[in-house]
XYZ file of C-alpha atoms in Angstrom:
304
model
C 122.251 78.259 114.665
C 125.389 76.244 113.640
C 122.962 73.583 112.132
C 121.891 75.969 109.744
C 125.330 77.364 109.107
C 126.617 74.257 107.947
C 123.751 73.766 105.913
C 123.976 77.440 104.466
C 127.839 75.472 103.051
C 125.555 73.799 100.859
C 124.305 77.215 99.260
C 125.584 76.422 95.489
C 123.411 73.202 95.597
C 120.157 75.001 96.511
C 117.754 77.099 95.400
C 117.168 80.759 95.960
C 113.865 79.993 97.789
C 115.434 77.319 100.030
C 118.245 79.608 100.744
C 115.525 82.175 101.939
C 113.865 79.892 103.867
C 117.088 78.968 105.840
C 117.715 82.761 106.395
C 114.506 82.896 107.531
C 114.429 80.307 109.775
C 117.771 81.381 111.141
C 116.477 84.581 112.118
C 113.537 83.405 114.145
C 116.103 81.157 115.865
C 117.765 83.969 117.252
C 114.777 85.866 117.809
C 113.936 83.076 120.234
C 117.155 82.650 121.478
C 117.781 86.335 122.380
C 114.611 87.186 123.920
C 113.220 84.101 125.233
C 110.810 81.802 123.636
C 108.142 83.492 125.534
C 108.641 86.904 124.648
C 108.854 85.855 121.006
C 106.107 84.396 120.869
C 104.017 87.055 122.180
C 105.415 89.664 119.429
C 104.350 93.142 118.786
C 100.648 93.319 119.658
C 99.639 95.605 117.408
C 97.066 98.502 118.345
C 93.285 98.692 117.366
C 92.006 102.198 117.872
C 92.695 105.103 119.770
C 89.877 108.006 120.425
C 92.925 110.735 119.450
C 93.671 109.445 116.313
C 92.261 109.225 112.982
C 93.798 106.263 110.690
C 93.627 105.799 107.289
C 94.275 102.063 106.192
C 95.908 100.510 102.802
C 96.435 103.535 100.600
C 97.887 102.601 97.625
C 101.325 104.228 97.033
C 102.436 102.491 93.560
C 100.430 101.593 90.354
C 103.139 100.948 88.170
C 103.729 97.411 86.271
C 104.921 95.790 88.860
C 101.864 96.635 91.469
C 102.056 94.175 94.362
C 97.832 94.596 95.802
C 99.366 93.602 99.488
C 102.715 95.414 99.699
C 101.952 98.433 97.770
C 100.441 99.594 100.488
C 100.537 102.159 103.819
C 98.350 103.410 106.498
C 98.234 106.572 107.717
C 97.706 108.187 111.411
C 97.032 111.629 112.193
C 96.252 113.519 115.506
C 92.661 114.687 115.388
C 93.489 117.784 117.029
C 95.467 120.950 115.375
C 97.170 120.798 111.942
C 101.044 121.111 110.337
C 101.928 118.222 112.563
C 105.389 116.521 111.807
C 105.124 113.524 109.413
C 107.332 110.131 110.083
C 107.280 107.623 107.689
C 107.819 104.222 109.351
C 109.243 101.454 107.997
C 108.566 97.692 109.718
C 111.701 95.303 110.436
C 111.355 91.498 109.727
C 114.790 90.719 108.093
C 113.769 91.822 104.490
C 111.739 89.024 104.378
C 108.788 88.862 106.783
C 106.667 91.525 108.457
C 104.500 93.928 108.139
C 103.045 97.576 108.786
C 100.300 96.328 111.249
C 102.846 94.722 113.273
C 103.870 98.571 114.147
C 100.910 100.199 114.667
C 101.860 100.640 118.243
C 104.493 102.923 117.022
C 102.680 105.219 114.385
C 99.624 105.614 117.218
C 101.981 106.190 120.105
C 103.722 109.171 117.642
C 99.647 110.176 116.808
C 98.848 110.534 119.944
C 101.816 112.815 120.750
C 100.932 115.099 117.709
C 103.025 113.766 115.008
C 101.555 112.151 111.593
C 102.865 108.810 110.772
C 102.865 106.825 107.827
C 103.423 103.114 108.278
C 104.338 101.440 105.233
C 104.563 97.742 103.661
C 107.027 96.873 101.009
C 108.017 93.877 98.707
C 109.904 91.257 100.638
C 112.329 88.782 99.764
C 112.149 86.404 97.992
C 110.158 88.403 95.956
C 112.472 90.666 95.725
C 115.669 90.891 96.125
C 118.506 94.524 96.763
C 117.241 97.185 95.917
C 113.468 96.354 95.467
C 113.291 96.952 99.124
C 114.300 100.163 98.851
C 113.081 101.405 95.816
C 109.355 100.428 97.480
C 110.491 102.509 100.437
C 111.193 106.029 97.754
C 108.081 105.284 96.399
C 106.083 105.653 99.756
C 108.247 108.807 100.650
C 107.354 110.439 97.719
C 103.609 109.626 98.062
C 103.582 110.960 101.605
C 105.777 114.216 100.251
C 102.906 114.893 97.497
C 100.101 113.348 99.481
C 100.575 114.064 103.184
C 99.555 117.891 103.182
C 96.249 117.174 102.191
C 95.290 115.849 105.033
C 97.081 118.713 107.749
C 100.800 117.580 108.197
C 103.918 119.404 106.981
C 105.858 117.430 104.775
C 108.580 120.007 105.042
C 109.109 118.529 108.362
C 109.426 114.656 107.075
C 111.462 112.467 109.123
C 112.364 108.507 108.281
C 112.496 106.028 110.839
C 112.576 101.744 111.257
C 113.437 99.516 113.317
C 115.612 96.176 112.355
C 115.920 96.055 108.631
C 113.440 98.763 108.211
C 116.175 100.846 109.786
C 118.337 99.869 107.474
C 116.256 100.926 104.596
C 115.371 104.249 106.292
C 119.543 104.601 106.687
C 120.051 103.983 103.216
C 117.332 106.235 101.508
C 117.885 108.781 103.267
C 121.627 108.687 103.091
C 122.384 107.540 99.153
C 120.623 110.319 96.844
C 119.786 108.465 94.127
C 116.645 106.581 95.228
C 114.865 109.853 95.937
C 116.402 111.685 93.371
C 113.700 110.150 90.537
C 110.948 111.437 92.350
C 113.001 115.242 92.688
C 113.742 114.768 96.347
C 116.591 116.092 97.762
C 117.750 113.223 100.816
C 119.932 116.247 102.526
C 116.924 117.767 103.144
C 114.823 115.918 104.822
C 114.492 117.128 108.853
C 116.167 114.046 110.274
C 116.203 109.882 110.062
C 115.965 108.013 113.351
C 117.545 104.407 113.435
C 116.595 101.681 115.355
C 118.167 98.918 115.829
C 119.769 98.263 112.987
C 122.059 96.934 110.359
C 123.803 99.606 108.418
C 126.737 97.375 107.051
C 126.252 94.012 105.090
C 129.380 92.425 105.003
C 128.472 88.818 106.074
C 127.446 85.877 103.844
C 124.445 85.418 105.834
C 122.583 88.109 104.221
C 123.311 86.820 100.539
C 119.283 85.751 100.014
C 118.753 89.160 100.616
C 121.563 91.265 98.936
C 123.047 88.365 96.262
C 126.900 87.023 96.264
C 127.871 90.116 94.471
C 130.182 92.028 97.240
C 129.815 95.164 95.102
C 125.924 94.736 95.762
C 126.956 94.352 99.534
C 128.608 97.995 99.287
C 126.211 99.846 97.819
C 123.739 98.675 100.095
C 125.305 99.443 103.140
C 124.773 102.960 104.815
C 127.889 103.490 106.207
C 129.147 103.905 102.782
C 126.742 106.408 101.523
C 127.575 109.205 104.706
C 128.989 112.715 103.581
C 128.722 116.219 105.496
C 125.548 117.106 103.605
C 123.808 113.945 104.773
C 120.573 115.008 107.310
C 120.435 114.578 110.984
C 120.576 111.094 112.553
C 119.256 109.292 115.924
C 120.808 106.066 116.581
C 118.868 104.223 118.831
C 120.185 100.633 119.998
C 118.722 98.231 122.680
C 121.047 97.136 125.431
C 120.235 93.441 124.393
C 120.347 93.427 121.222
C 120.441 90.586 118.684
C 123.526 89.105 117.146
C 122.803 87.882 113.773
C 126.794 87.156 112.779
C 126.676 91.552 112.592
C 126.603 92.708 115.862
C 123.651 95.039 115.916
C 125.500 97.006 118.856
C 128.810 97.338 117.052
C 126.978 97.836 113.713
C 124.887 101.041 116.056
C 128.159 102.541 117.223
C 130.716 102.020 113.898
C 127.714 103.608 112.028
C 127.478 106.429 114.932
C 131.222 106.903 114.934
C 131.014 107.384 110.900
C 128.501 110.284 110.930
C 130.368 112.049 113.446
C 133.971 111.664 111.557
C 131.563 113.234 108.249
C 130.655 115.883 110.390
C 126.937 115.154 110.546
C 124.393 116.031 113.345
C 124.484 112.533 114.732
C 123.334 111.390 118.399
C 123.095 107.850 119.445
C 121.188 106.791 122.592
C 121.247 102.788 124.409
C 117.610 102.209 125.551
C 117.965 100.234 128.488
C 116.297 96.637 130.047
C 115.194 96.295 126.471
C 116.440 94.015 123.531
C 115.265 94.102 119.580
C 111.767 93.387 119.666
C 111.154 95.445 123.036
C 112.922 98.460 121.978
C 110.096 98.987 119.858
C 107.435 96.714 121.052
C 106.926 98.826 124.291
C 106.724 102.026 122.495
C 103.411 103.620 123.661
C 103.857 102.644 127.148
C 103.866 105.161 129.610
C 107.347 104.841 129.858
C 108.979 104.427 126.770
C 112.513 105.472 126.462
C 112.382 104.931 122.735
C 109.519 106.938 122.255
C 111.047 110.095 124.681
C 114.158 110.057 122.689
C 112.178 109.613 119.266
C 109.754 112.711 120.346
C 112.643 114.935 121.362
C 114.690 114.180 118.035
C 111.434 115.565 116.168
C 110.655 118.500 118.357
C 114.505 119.869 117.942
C 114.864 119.353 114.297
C 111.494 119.984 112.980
């Protein structure tokens, strides 16, 4: 990791895209470091089928301008028994820059299976984008799910927003600062809850400049922990007991962000999910087991 800090002292001589790549690269580096080169490797397997759940694959959510065919795009599982279930939308990690919505499909069926409708969505990455295209994609697919969702037997009055890694970020900061749902006339204080895994909700470290620019006002805006009030909706901050270190303590990041919604006054719990670290917090989710999905399940069932 040093290696590519001292190259990253080079930054003003380099291009955006070679910056990203170095980001990139650094973050696999850890990945491998912090949970073994054999776990890495392996991944998220994601999930094929499952006789209790219907899917729906690579539904559209934008057609503006800037349409991206690829990212643009969510899937959507539903229990095939009953109706009005709860709807998640669930947004994949990957640093802002890799990833994808198959990679979670173990999460959205798991949640299917248990009688909640998820929506897994994809989003532009960087260096396609860079602060706030991430987000904005991430409004767009909330409000398609809010006008969509119903049609097909889920209550979108019950709409929760969860991710893990950087998608946790972006579910932290849509749901938290107004103004991204605002243009499509929702109000973020009322959505039923947000549940946060693993994630970063401050950026205040140089590393994450490919993503969120030099500009430290740009930093600020896009951190969570700045956009908290009283009126912000309930929170679930889960954190794995090994979790990764990327410069920003995911840990301390988990409890200074935990510790902020409680000084606000908001209906904040935050859970450590044991003998797991950040890809098998949510990689083992659907397991028989699964402390992530138990705490994720009773979040929903008390604030739906």
């Amino acid at each position: 990791m040093e290696s590519f800090l001292k190259l990253w002292d080079e930054k003003k001589k380099m291009s955006f895209e070679s910056k990203t790549n170095i980001y990139r690269i650094s973050v696999l580096f850890l990945l491998a470091v912090s949970m073994g080169v054999t776990a890495c490797a392996k991944s998220i397997s994601p999930r094929q089928s499952s006789d209790d759940v219907r899917v729906i694959n690579d539904v559209s959510y934008y057609d503006g301008k800037s349409k991206d065919e690829f990212r643009h795009k969510l899937d959507i599982y539903l229990p095939r028994e009953g109706k009005k279930w709860p709807t998640v939308v669930f947004i994949h990690g990957g640093a802002w820059v890799m990833g994808g919505k198959r990679l979670v499909s173990n999460v959205a069926y798991a949640l299917a299976e248990n009688g909640v409708a998820c929506v897994s969505v994809n989003y532009r990455l960087t260096p396609r984008v860079q602060h706030p295209g991430h987000v904005k994609d991430v409004a767009r697919a909330i409000a398609w799910t809010r006008k969509n969702l119903a049609k097909y037997g889920a209550d979108t009055d019950a709409l929760f927003i969860s991710g893990h890694s950087a998608g946790s970020h972006l579910a932290s900061l849509v749901s938290l600062d107004g103004k991204y749902l605002k243009k499509y006339r929702i109000d973020n204080r009322k959505l039923a809850g947000v549940i946060a895994i693993s994630g970063v909700y401050e950026i205040n470290h140089e590393v994450f400049e490919p993503v969120f620019t030099e500009d430290r006002k740009v930093w600020a805006d896009a951190s969570p922990i700045n956009h908290i009030d009283k009126s912000s909706p309930p929170f679930l901050v889960l954190f794995a007991e090994n979790d990764m270190d990327l410069h920003v303590p995911l840990i301390n990041q988990a409890e200074d962000f935990y510790e902020e919604l409680q000084r606000a006054g908001v209906d904040a719990s935050i859970k450590e999910i044991r003998r797991t670290n950040h890809k098998t917090i949510i990689s083992r989710i659907g397991n028989r087991h699964s402390a992530t999905l138990s705490a994720m399940l009773d979040f929903i069932d008390d604030h739906r």
